[in-house]
Amino acid sequence: MVARVIYNKEVLPTYYLLGLGYGGRTAPSPGQFYMLKVNRGIDPFLRRPFGAYRVIRPDNGEDAVEILYKVVGKGTMLMSELCPGDGVDLLGPLGRGFHLHGGRGKHIMVAGGVGIVPFYILAERLICQEAGRAVLLFGGRGKEDLPGLGDFGKLGLVVKVATDNGEVGRRCLVTELLADEITGDSVVYACGPKGMLREVAGIAAEKNVPCYVSLDRVMACGVGACLGCAVRVALPPSYAEHEEGRMDVQPYKMVCRDGPVFDSREIEWDKL
Amino acid sequence: MGQAIGDVTVPDLSVDIAGIKLVNPVMTASGTFGYGEEFAPYVDLNGLGAVVVKGISLQPKPGNPTPRIVETAAGMLNSIGLQNIGVERFVEEKLPFLSGFGTRVIVNFFGDSIDEYRELAAVLDGADGISALEMNISCPNKEEGWLEFGTRPELTYRVVNEIKKRLRLPLIVKLSPNVTDITTIARAAEDGGADALSLINTLSGMAVDIETRRARLANVIGGLSGPAIKPVALKMVWQVFNAVKLPVIGIGGIMTYEDALEFMMVGASAVQVGTANFIDPEVSIKIVEGMKEYLVNKCILRIRDLVGVLESEYD
């Protein structure tokens, strides 16, 4: 389905916010994503997955779904050149997003850089459900690595920032913020680099609290057909005794269809 | 000229392959369309000539370590490792859904021994809702030092013959392009009793990350698909068309109806659309529509009249 570009603006160096016309579509739930094709030709060849950042519903004007992205390669470079009125082929919303624990104590969202993407809609939902205290812990290299930070302040949740250079917030890793913040009644949601996610999962496991991680993987189809975006899941100990070809337990899950959000205890972190 | 045998505004897109009639010559290639249900929300399965499902083995297969896919110039490499849920779950959980549509269901299957092929074919032959089987012979044979069945004529002949002589359903044999001369394999499959041939499977290839000095696939080697392989596929379809009497199904980098017609002109009676499904779930339907329009514009009554019409002379 072709969506029209309403705006495409640079919000920080290399970070862009793309607003796409959204009339009448299914709204994304927290953590869902789209497969985007921004060019007509075959270079780049495949679609690329992008998380839904926010849905904007202005009083006058068109509803828009926002894609917050970082320019990292050829596809995102072309994407950054999109102008209002251009068409973008949009497939989605896809995947299984965050499972919402209604009513539990403290909801801690941990984001690293562009890993902030799934948390705007999640924060809105948490606040709307009055699910308890909501806290965002946001980490980046410096102030230019914290896209969307201003948006979250306006939502009225507690935001704590960690940067490598101390330009904003505390000079530490975002996982150190988590170690200070986490309580026995917390639920943790995380999106960011692999190392960060693994650390977050470890901290949550130590406290024995639920932890949900949103994973990013190269994918071709986005709908569970190509089986390219596999992640190894933790298997019961009896697995090793099975002959590989004869087992009834499948050791891989698909990020596009079974995720992108997983219970952190499901993931085989050593093999990610 | 002048024969009133049809309405040029409603061209006949139907084709016969291996004794089954398809409403049009466009199928989805195995491994690129899941079990059909993954694409059902995005595309009307009834509009397809056939759905060829993800390859099935006797037992479930876990698939290969990751990374499993990488984009390359005008294509992609994959090494999924034939991950599938096994024939038992396929027949119980996936087949009933697919049988509910008007489209033909063709089941791709593979094994690592003749016994496995035979046992598997027997189970599928007894299941309801399958129109034909497509046999993947691009997999290693554990009884022959893991040599691929489809790389030696004698192995190809033996496995096709063993399966076909006990089979009720039509048998399509899918050929590997990773051979010295694909026509010798095609003839061996024909002699073995195949009802049709489909080609080509992916071309063997690899890609390297020069930063990490690692292969971009955990399995190092993968299968190349997409428009990058189309010229190779066309040549092989043409060669095989000229070497055997069996109907040929053309596969390899088809993205548009023009691509599909190229395959038909070099001898394909039908085509399979593969990697393009990942980019546009509706691509196969668009190809059918494009073919229809082409026929109308050229006043051609039947798509099958285009099969093998390649001109051999230049004026």
XYZ file of C-alpha atoms in Angstrom:
587
model
C 0.000 0.000 0.000
C 1.415 3.358 -1.021
C 1.426 6.080 1.636
C 2.102 9.726 0.894
C 4.934 11.605 2.567
C 3.585 14.561 4.585
C 6.937 15.624 5.992
C 10.466 14.280 6.316
C 12.651 16.377 8.566
C 16.056 16.054 10.135
C 15.548 16.180 13.911
C 19.221 15.675 14.820
C 22.277 15.046 12.646
C 21.580 11.717 10.792
C 18.200 11.274 12.549
C 15.010 11.940 10.581
C 11.320 11.964 11.289
C 9.158 10.785 8.400
C 5.429 11.536 8.558
C 3.295 9.305 6.336
C -0.365 9.803 5.427
C -2.303 7.322 7.400
C -6.000 7.699 6.658
C -8.119 4.756 7.667
C -5.391 2.245 8.459
C -5.010 0.009 11.478
C -3.110 1.848 14.183
C 0.165 0.241 15.249
C 0.274 -1.225 18.731
C 3.374 -0.550 20.866
C 6.414 -2.282 19.378
C 4.973 -3.043 15.938
C 6.843 -2.223 12.735
C 6.443 -1.593 9.020
C 8.295 -2.920 6.000
C 9.132 0.074 3.824
C 10.161 0.283 0.208
C 11.274 3.810 -0.568
C 12.717 3.337 -4.052
C 11.192 1.983 -7.252
C 14.197 0.135 -8.600
C 16.178 -2.849 -7.359
C 18.974 -1.024 -5.512
C 18.330 -1.337 -2.620
C 16.482 -4.524 -3.470
C 14.528 -5.558 -0.387
C 12.175 -3.680 1.905
C 13.540 -2.555 5.261
C 11.863 -2.846 8.659
C 11.159 0.335 10.656
C 9.400 0.631 13.985
C 6.318 2.823 14.312
C 7.295 5.853 16.375
C 4.115 7.811 16.868
C 0.657 8.386 15.420
C -0.268 12.051 15.048
C -3.927 13.033 14.822
C -4.138 16.780 14.222
C -7.479 18.585 14.646
C -7.233 19.875 11.123
C -5.068 17.954 8.719
C -4.285 14.376 7.933
C -3.505 11.592 10.412
C 0.130 10.555 10.136
C 2.216 7.659 11.297
C 5.747 8.730 12.108
C 8.872 6.737 11.376
C 11.916 7.926 13.325
C 15.068 6.660 11.636
C 18.815 7.020 11.498
C 20.691 7.253 8.209
C 23.033 4.262 8.205
C 23.264 3.117 4.580
C 22.034 3.460 1.052
C 18.342 2.800 1.781
C 18.073 5.262 4.653
C 20.086 7.811 2.654
C 17.491 7.614 -0.140
C 14.787 7.785 2.500
C 16.231 11.018 3.863
C 15.748 12.566 0.407
C 11.985 11.899 0.331
C 9.863 15.021 -0.131
C 6.263 15.842 0.753
C 3.956 14.228 -1.788
C 6.327 11.342 -2.607
C 4.966 7.811 -2.314
C 6.355 5.190 0.057
C 5.280 1.563 -0.119
C 4.212 0.564 3.357
C 3.458 -2.974 4.578
C 2.100 -3.256 8.094
C 1.761 -2.729 10.995
C 3.491 -6.075 11.503
C 4.695 -8.281 14.318
C 3.894 -8.731 17.971
C 4.639 -5.745 20.136
C 4.957 -5.216 23.872
C 2.805 -7.215 26.221
C 1.271 -4.737 28.641
C 1.304 -5.669 32.286
C -1.660 -3.702 33.594
C -1.484 -2.461 37.156
C 2.010 -3.576 38.145
C 4.262 -1.174 39.977
C 7.013 0.474 38.014
C 7.329 0.380 34.229
C 10.902 1.045 33.132
C 11.636 1.656 29.462
C 15.316 1.414 28.536
C 16.327 2.908 25.179
C 19.697 3.187 23.469
C 19.938 5.740 20.626
C 17.480 4.970 17.843
C 16.144 2.234 20.145
C 13.834 4.949 21.462
C 11.436 4.252 18.570
C 8.945 1.807 20.133
C 8.633 3.690 23.407
C 6.546 6.688 22.457
C 3.452 4.628 21.710
C 4.196 2.359 24.665
C 4.548 5.336 27.026
C 1.273 6.802 25.754
C -0.428 3.497 26.410
C 1.058 3.082 29.874
C 0.072 6.604 30.876
C -3.397 6.198 29.424
C -3.934 2.937 31.321
C -2.653 4.494 34.554
C -0.636 1.337 34.895
C 1.569 2.704 37.641
C 4.740 4.762 37.496
C 6.355 4.992 34.050
C 10.045 5.829 33.695
C 12.122 6.249 30.546
C 15.864 5.659 30.746
C 17.471 6.967 27.581
C 21.114 6.453 26.683
C 23.260 7.783 23.854
C 26.799 8.834 23.018
C 25.969 12.534 23.439
C 23.140 15.018 23.098
C 23.003 14.436 19.342
C 22.285 10.770 19.904
C 19.009 11.208 21.782
C 16.358 11.568 19.068
C 12.847 12.391 20.258
C 13.952 13.284 23.769
C 11.824 16.448 23.758
C 8.702 14.502 22.760
C 8.861 12.370 25.866
C 9.136 15.296 28.253
C 5.746 16.462 27.003
C 4.149 13.105 27.786
C 4.593 13.708 31.485
C 6.612 10.666 32.472
C 9.888 10.560 34.367
C 12.801 10.722 31.904
C 16.394 10.026 32.937
C 19.262 10.372 30.504
C 22.727 8.819 30.332
C 25.411 9.903 27.861
C 28.950 8.689 27.232
C 30.325 12.236 27.274
C 28.104 13.665 30.004
C 26.652 16.406 27.735
C 23.170 15.579 28.984
C 22.086 13.639 32.049
C 24.510 11.422 33.883
C 27.844 10.395 32.419
C 27.316 6.674 32.522
C 25.750 3.801 30.645
C 21.985 3.583 30.508
C 22.266 0.171 32.136
C 23.764 1.860 35.208
C 20.645 4.015 35.412
C 18.607 0.839 35.261
C 20.592 -0.761 38.086
C 19.701 2.242 40.276
C 16.103 2.426 39.159
C 14.992 -1.178 39.195
C 12.796 -2.408 42.024
C 11.185 -5.726 42.853
C 7.864 -4.570 41.409
C 9.294 -3.340 38.088
C 8.558 -4.386 34.541
C 11.385 -3.643 32.101
C 11.034 -2.907 28.364
C 14.194 -2.431 26.300
C 15.270 -1.556 22.760
C 18.782 -0.702 21.605
C 22.140 -2.246 20.735
C 22.684 -5.946 21.380
C 25.168 -5.407 24.216
C 22.780 -3.073 26.012
C 19.873 -5.499 25.656
C 21.894 -8.343 27.022
C 22.980 -6.286 30.014
C 19.407 -5.143 30.645
C 18.175 -8.735 30.467
C 20.823 -9.707 33.026
C 19.840 -6.950 35.462
C 16.149 -7.841 35.172
C 16.896 -11.530 35.665
C 18.868 -10.743 38.836
C 15.852 -8.902 40.247
C 13.590 -11.613 38.910
C 11.285 -9.114 37.198
C 9.684 -9.413 33.736
C 11.749 -7.975 30.879
C 10.710 -7.524 27.260
C 13.234 -6.740 24.540
C 12.601 -5.478 21.015
C 15.040 -7.003 18.518
C 16.257 -5.735 15.170
C 17.225 -8.223 12.480
C 17.839 -8.204 8.748
C 14.620 -9.471 7.179
C 13.366 -9.971 3.646
C 9.573 -10.403 3.872
C 8.453 -9.224 7.321
C 5.534 -11.669 7.387
C 7.110 -14.939 8.493
C 7.703 -16.519 5.103
C 11.387 -16.128 4.296
C 12.593 -17.345 7.723
C 15.618 -15.057 7.385
C 15.244 -13.097 10.646
C 15.623 -16.096 12.942
C 16.813 -15.799 16.544
C 17.884 -18.734 18.636
C 15.643 -19.296 21.629
C 16.546 -20.935 24.899
C 15.473 -24.571 24.837
C 14.651 -27.022 27.588
C 17.697 -29.004 28.795
C 16.330 -32.165 27.195
C 16.946 -30.561 23.799
C 20.597 -31.595 23.680
C 19.575 -35.232 23.870
C 17.459 -34.950 20.741
C 18.936 -35.739 17.397
C 18.790 -32.405 15.513
C 16.536 -33.596 12.714
C 14.105 -35.463 14.919
C 13.111 -32.952 17.495
C 9.708 -31.498 18.002
C 11.020 -28.303 19.583
C 11.920 -25.551 17.136
C 15.082 -23.755 18.305
C 14.472 -20.612 16.239
C 11.829 -17.931 16.388
C 11.244 -15.268 13.767
C 11.726 -11.645 14.749
C 9.091 -10.499 12.245
C 6.286 -12.862 13.218
C 7.036 -14.111 16.747
C 8.547 -10.734 17.710
C 10.056 -8.195 17.347
C 9.363 -8.119 21.105
C 10.413 -11.157 23.107
C 10.499 -12.107 26.751
C 14.216 -11.664 27.501
C 14.366 -15.104 29.110
C 13.458 -16.677 25.771
C 16.547 -15.411 23.977
C 19.760 -17.387 23.678
C 21.945 -14.330 24.291
C 25.231 -16.057 23.490
C 23.966 -16.781 19.982
C 22.344 -13.430 19.205
C -6.856 -15.539 -39.090
C -10.553 -14.972 -39.044
C -11.400 -18.022 -36.944
C -14.007 -17.173 -34.350
C -12.551 -19.350 -31.612
C -12.428 -16.899 -28.774
C -12.871 -13.388 -27.530
C -9.645 -11.404 -27.743
C -10.749 -9.199 -24.851
C -10.892 -12.268 -22.586
C -7.718 -14.184 -23.356
C -7.328 -17.734 -22.118
C -4.592 -17.776 -19.479
C -5.039 -21.403 -18.495
C -2.229 -23.900 -18.932
C -1.845 -27.643 -18.458
C 1.155 -28.870 -16.530
C 1.770 -32.484 -15.686
C -1.867 -33.306 -16.308
C -3.280 -30.581 -14.070
C -5.011 -27.472 -15.324
C -3.999 -24.125 -13.846
C -6.215 -21.041 -14.251
C -3.097 -19.101 -15.154
C 0.607 -19.898 -15.489
C 1.788 -17.943 -12.427
C 2.748 -19.846 -9.279
C 4.595 -18.790 -6.167
C 7.973 -20.483 -5.759
C 8.726 -22.760 -2.838
C 10.315 -21.071 0.160
C 9.159 -17.600 -0.811
C 5.481 -17.859 0.074
C 5.519 -19.833 3.337
C 2.492 -22.103 3.608
C 0.303 -19.507 1.895
C -1.289 -18.286 5.118
C 1.507 -15.759 5.718
C 0.474 -13.934 2.545
C -3.284 -14.476 2.686
C -3.908 -11.082 4.401
C -2.182 -9.273 1.529
C -3.042 -11.179 -1.620
C -6.029 -13.088 -3.007
C -4.696 -16.620 -3.228
C -7.545 -17.527 -5.593
C -5.901 -15.389 -8.266
C -2.790 -17.565 -8.406
C -2.207 -20.440 -10.800
C -0.797 -22.433 -7.917
C 0.867 -22.018 -4.553
C 4.033 -24.071 -4.180
C 4.584 -24.417 -0.452
C 7.795 -24.241 1.542
C 9.811 -27.467 1.237
C 8.654 -30.239 3.571
C 10.693 -33.063 5.062
C 9.635 -36.177 6.932
C 10.785 -34.773 10.276
C 10.812 -31.095 11.317
C 14.051 -29.291 10.541
C 15.391 -26.510 12.777
C 17.177 -24.567 10.042
C 20.635 -23.016 9.936
C 22.415 -20.669 12.362
C 22.132 -16.934 11.716
C 22.744 -14.701 9.789
C 20.719 -16.528 7.177
C 20.108 -13.863 4.537
C 22.002 -10.996 2.968
C 21.064 -8.578 0.226
C 23.364 -8.571 -2.816
C 23.377 -6.676 -6.102
C 19.913 -7.144 -7.636
C 19.196 -10.085 -5.402
C 19.772 -11.857 -2.138
C 21.635 -14.833 -0.738
C 19.906 -17.177 1.657
C 20.899 -20.126 3.736
C 17.747 -20.916 5.679
C 18.662 -24.576 5.933
C 15.283 -25.902 4.769
C 13.674 -25.101 8.130
C 10.180 -26.607 8.193
C 7.608 -28.067 10.543
C 7.692 -31.584 9.107
C 5.087 -33.412 7.055
C 2.849 -34.453 9.941
C 2.193 -30.920 11.174
C 2.022 -29.643 7.602
C -0.790 -32.020 6.700
C -2.649 -31.392 9.963
C -2.178 -27.657 10.427
C -1.330 -26.012 7.109
C -2.910 -28.003 4.325
C -6.581 -27.558 5.403
C -6.232 -23.766 5.233
C -4.698 -23.822 1.756
C -7.210 -26.345 0.432
C -9.946 -23.832 1.183
C -8.881 -21.671 -1.746
C -9.532 -22.095 -5.454
C -5.833 -22.174 -6.229
C -3.867 -25.362 -6.868
C -1.615 -26.559 -4.078
C 1.743 -27.989 -5.047
C 3.877 -29.383 -2.246
C 7.639 -29.115 -2.461
C 9.421 -31.937 -0.633
C 12.943 -33.165 -0.013
C 14.913 -35.849 1.770
C 18.452 -36.937 2.490
C 17.953 -40.511 1.298
C 15.786 -42.316 -1.223
C 13.946 -43.954 1.666
C 13.062 -40.574 3.138
C 11.799 -39.290 -0.216
C 9.745 -42.426 -0.642
C 8.173 -42.369 2.815
C 7.423 -38.661 2.529
C 5.929 -38.943 -0.951
C 3.654 -41.727 0.281
C 2.300 -39.539 3.107
C 1.697 -36.591 0.774
C 0.165 -38.847 -1.872
C -2.466 -39.902 0.631
C -3.331 -36.379 1.789
C -6.334 -34.437 0.483
C -6.051 -31.119 -1.273
C -2.725 -31.521 -3.086
C -2.622 -31.188 -6.883
C 0.992 -32.143 -7.507
C 4.323 -32.671 -5.801
C 7.503 -30.778 -6.552
C 10.623 -32.710 -5.693
C 13.663 -30.735 -4.569
C 16.717 -32.714 -5.640
C 19.227 -29.995 -4.713
C 19.913 -31.625 -1.357
C 22.701 -33.896 -0.188
C 22.293 -37.675 -0.206
C 23.589 -39.203 3.000
C 24.049 -42.571 1.308
C 26.356 -41.149 -1.374
C 28.850 -39.125 0.659
C 26.440 -36.166 0.862
C 26.605 -35.639 -2.869
C 23.566 -33.717 -4.093
C 20.994 -35.888 -5.881
C 20.526 -33.276 -8.578
C 24.179 -33.044 -9.566
C 24.562 -36.571 -11.025
C 22.306 -37.974 -13.747
C 22.356 -41.496 -12.302
C 21.365 -40.276 -8.822
C 18.657 -38.089 -10.321
C 17.295 -40.964 -12.368
C 17.252 -43.337 -9.411
C 15.516 -41.040 -6.943
C 12.934 -39.834 -9.478
C 12.229 -43.354 -10.671
C 11.880 -44.759 -7.132
C 9.385 -42.072 -6.154
C 7.418 -41.873 -9.390
C 6.643 -45.564 -9.712
C 4.630 -45.533 -6.488
C 3.047 -42.106 -6.899
C -0.556 -41.224 -7.752
C 0.038 -37.443 -7.899
C 1.866 -35.750 -10.784
C 5.577 -35.269 -10.048
C 7.463 -32.089 -10.875
C 11.238 -32.303 -10.453
C 13.009 -29.048 -9.497
C 16.477 -28.791 -10.987
C 19.619 -27.248 -9.563
C 21.585 -24.854 -11.783
C 24.821 -25.730 -9.996
C 25.815 -28.410 -12.513
C 28.049 -28.700 -15.547
C 25.240 -29.468 -17.990
C 21.669 -29.107 -16.808
C 20.283 -30.933 -19.873
C 21.828 -34.251 -18.777
C 20.073 -33.931 -15.410
C 16.846 -32.907 -17.133
C 16.957 -35.978 -19.363
C 17.700 -38.215 -16.382
C 14.629 -36.839 -14.604
C 12.548 -37.362 -17.731
C 13.790 -40.950 -18.084
C 13.042 -41.490 -14.407
C 9.406 -40.637 -15.016
C 9.020 -36.971 -14.061
C 5.809 -35.356 -15.313
C 7.316 -31.860 -15.487
C 10.522 -30.010 -14.648
C 10.885 -26.744 -12.763
C 14.052 -24.671 -12.924
C 16.155 -23.059 -11.692
C 16.713 -23.435 -7.974
C 19.081 -20.837 -6.439
C 22.604 -20.394 -7.745
C 25.281 -21.174 -5.190
C 27.110 -18.061 -3.975
C 28.675 -16.116 -1.101
C 29.394 -12.612 0.215
C 32.061 -11.285 2.595
C 32.104 -8.502 5.187
C 35.522 -6.883 4.740
C 35.364 -5.227 8.178
C 34.975 -8.454 10.124
C 36.511 -10.669 7.406
C 33.601 -13.007 7.890
C 31.238 -14.516 5.365
C 27.930 -12.649 5.534
C 26.101 -15.942 6.023
C 26.783 -18.173 9.028
C 26.712 -21.116 6.626
C 29.262 -19.256 4.432
C 27.607 -20.472 1.225
C 24.036 -19.660 0.267
C 21.646 -19.601 -2.644
C 21.433 -16.529 -4.856
C 18.023 -15.420 -6.076
C 16.416 -12.342 -7.575
C 16.830 -10.467 -10.878
C 20.603 -11.099 -10.758
C 20.028 -14.720 -11.811
C 17.379 -14.186 -14.483
C 19.643 -14.352 -17.582
C 21.189 -17.593 -16.308
C 17.761 -19.047 -15.591
C 16.412 -18.078 -19.019
C 19.312 -19.763 -20.750
C 18.834 -22.958 -18.765
C 15.079 -23.050 -19.364
C 15.740 -22.646 -23.087
C 18.351 -25.421 -23.053
C 16.105 -27.798 -21.138
C 13.065 -26.963 -23.282
C 15.098 -28.017 -26.306
C 16.431 -31.154 -24.631
C 13.283 -32.813 -23.240
C 9.631 -33.360 -24.159
C 8.342 -32.565 -20.679
C 6.648 -29.288 -19.788
C 9.044 -26.853 -18.151
C 8.269 -24.378 -15.361
C 10.528 -21.316 -15.488
C 11.912 -19.843 -12.253
C 14.595 -17.243 -11.571
C 14.379 -13.543 -10.833
C 10.894 -12.906 -12.196
C 9.698 -9.489 -11.003
C 7.325 -8.405 -13.807
C 5.008 -9.850 -16.450
C 7.669 -9.035 -19.046
C 10.112 -11.282 -17.184
C 7.490 -14.036 -17.039
C 6.801 -13.770 -20.784
C 10.509 -14.037 -21.549
C 10.513 -17.369 -19.739
C 7.449 -18.554 -21.656
C 8.941 -17.550 -24.989
C 12.075 -19.606 -24.349
C 9.927 -22.608 -23.531
C 8.355 -22.397 -20.090
C 4.732 -23.560 -19.977
C 4.335 -21.820 -16.629
C 6.438 -19.764 -14.244
C 7.137 -19.433 -10.541
C 7.643 -16.098 -8.844
C 10.017 -16.268 -5.901
C 12.017 -13.562 -4.190
C 9.779 -10.849 -5.671
C 7.054 -11.965 -3.210
C 9.173 -10.546 -0.381
C 9.167 -7.108 -1.935
C 5.579 -7.062 -3.128
C 3.145 -9.676 -1.798
C 0.795 -8.897 -4.705
C 3.432 -9.227 -7.415
C 2.114 -12.535 -8.775
C -1.386 -11.106 -9.231
C 0.101 -8.063 -10.975
C 2.021 -10.380 -13.292
C -1.207 -12.210 -14.197
C -2.889 -8.884 -14.960
C 0.077 -7.729 -17.037
C 0.019 -10.933 -19.061
C -3.680 -10.521 -19.729
C -3.171 -6.978 -20.967
C -0.280 -8.055 -23.172
C -2.409 -10.728 -24.815
C -5.283 -8.334 -25.388
C -3.001 -5.712 -26.921
C -1.371 -8.283 -29.206
C -4.672 -9.992 -30.066
C -3.385 -13.326 -28.810
C -6.135 -15.663 -27.647
C -4.213 -18.104 -25.497
C -1.163 -17.662 -23.311
C -0.020 -21.173 -24.184
C 0.458 -20.039 -27.787
C 3.496 -18.092 -26.568
C 5.337 -21.098 -25.162
C 8.633 -21.645 -26.963
C 8.007 -19.070 -29.712
C 11.556 -17.765 -29.541
C 12.646 -16.829 -33.076
C 15.936 -18.402 -34.073
C 16.749 -16.157 -36.977
C 17.622 -12.519 -37.362
C 16.757 -10.739 -40.594
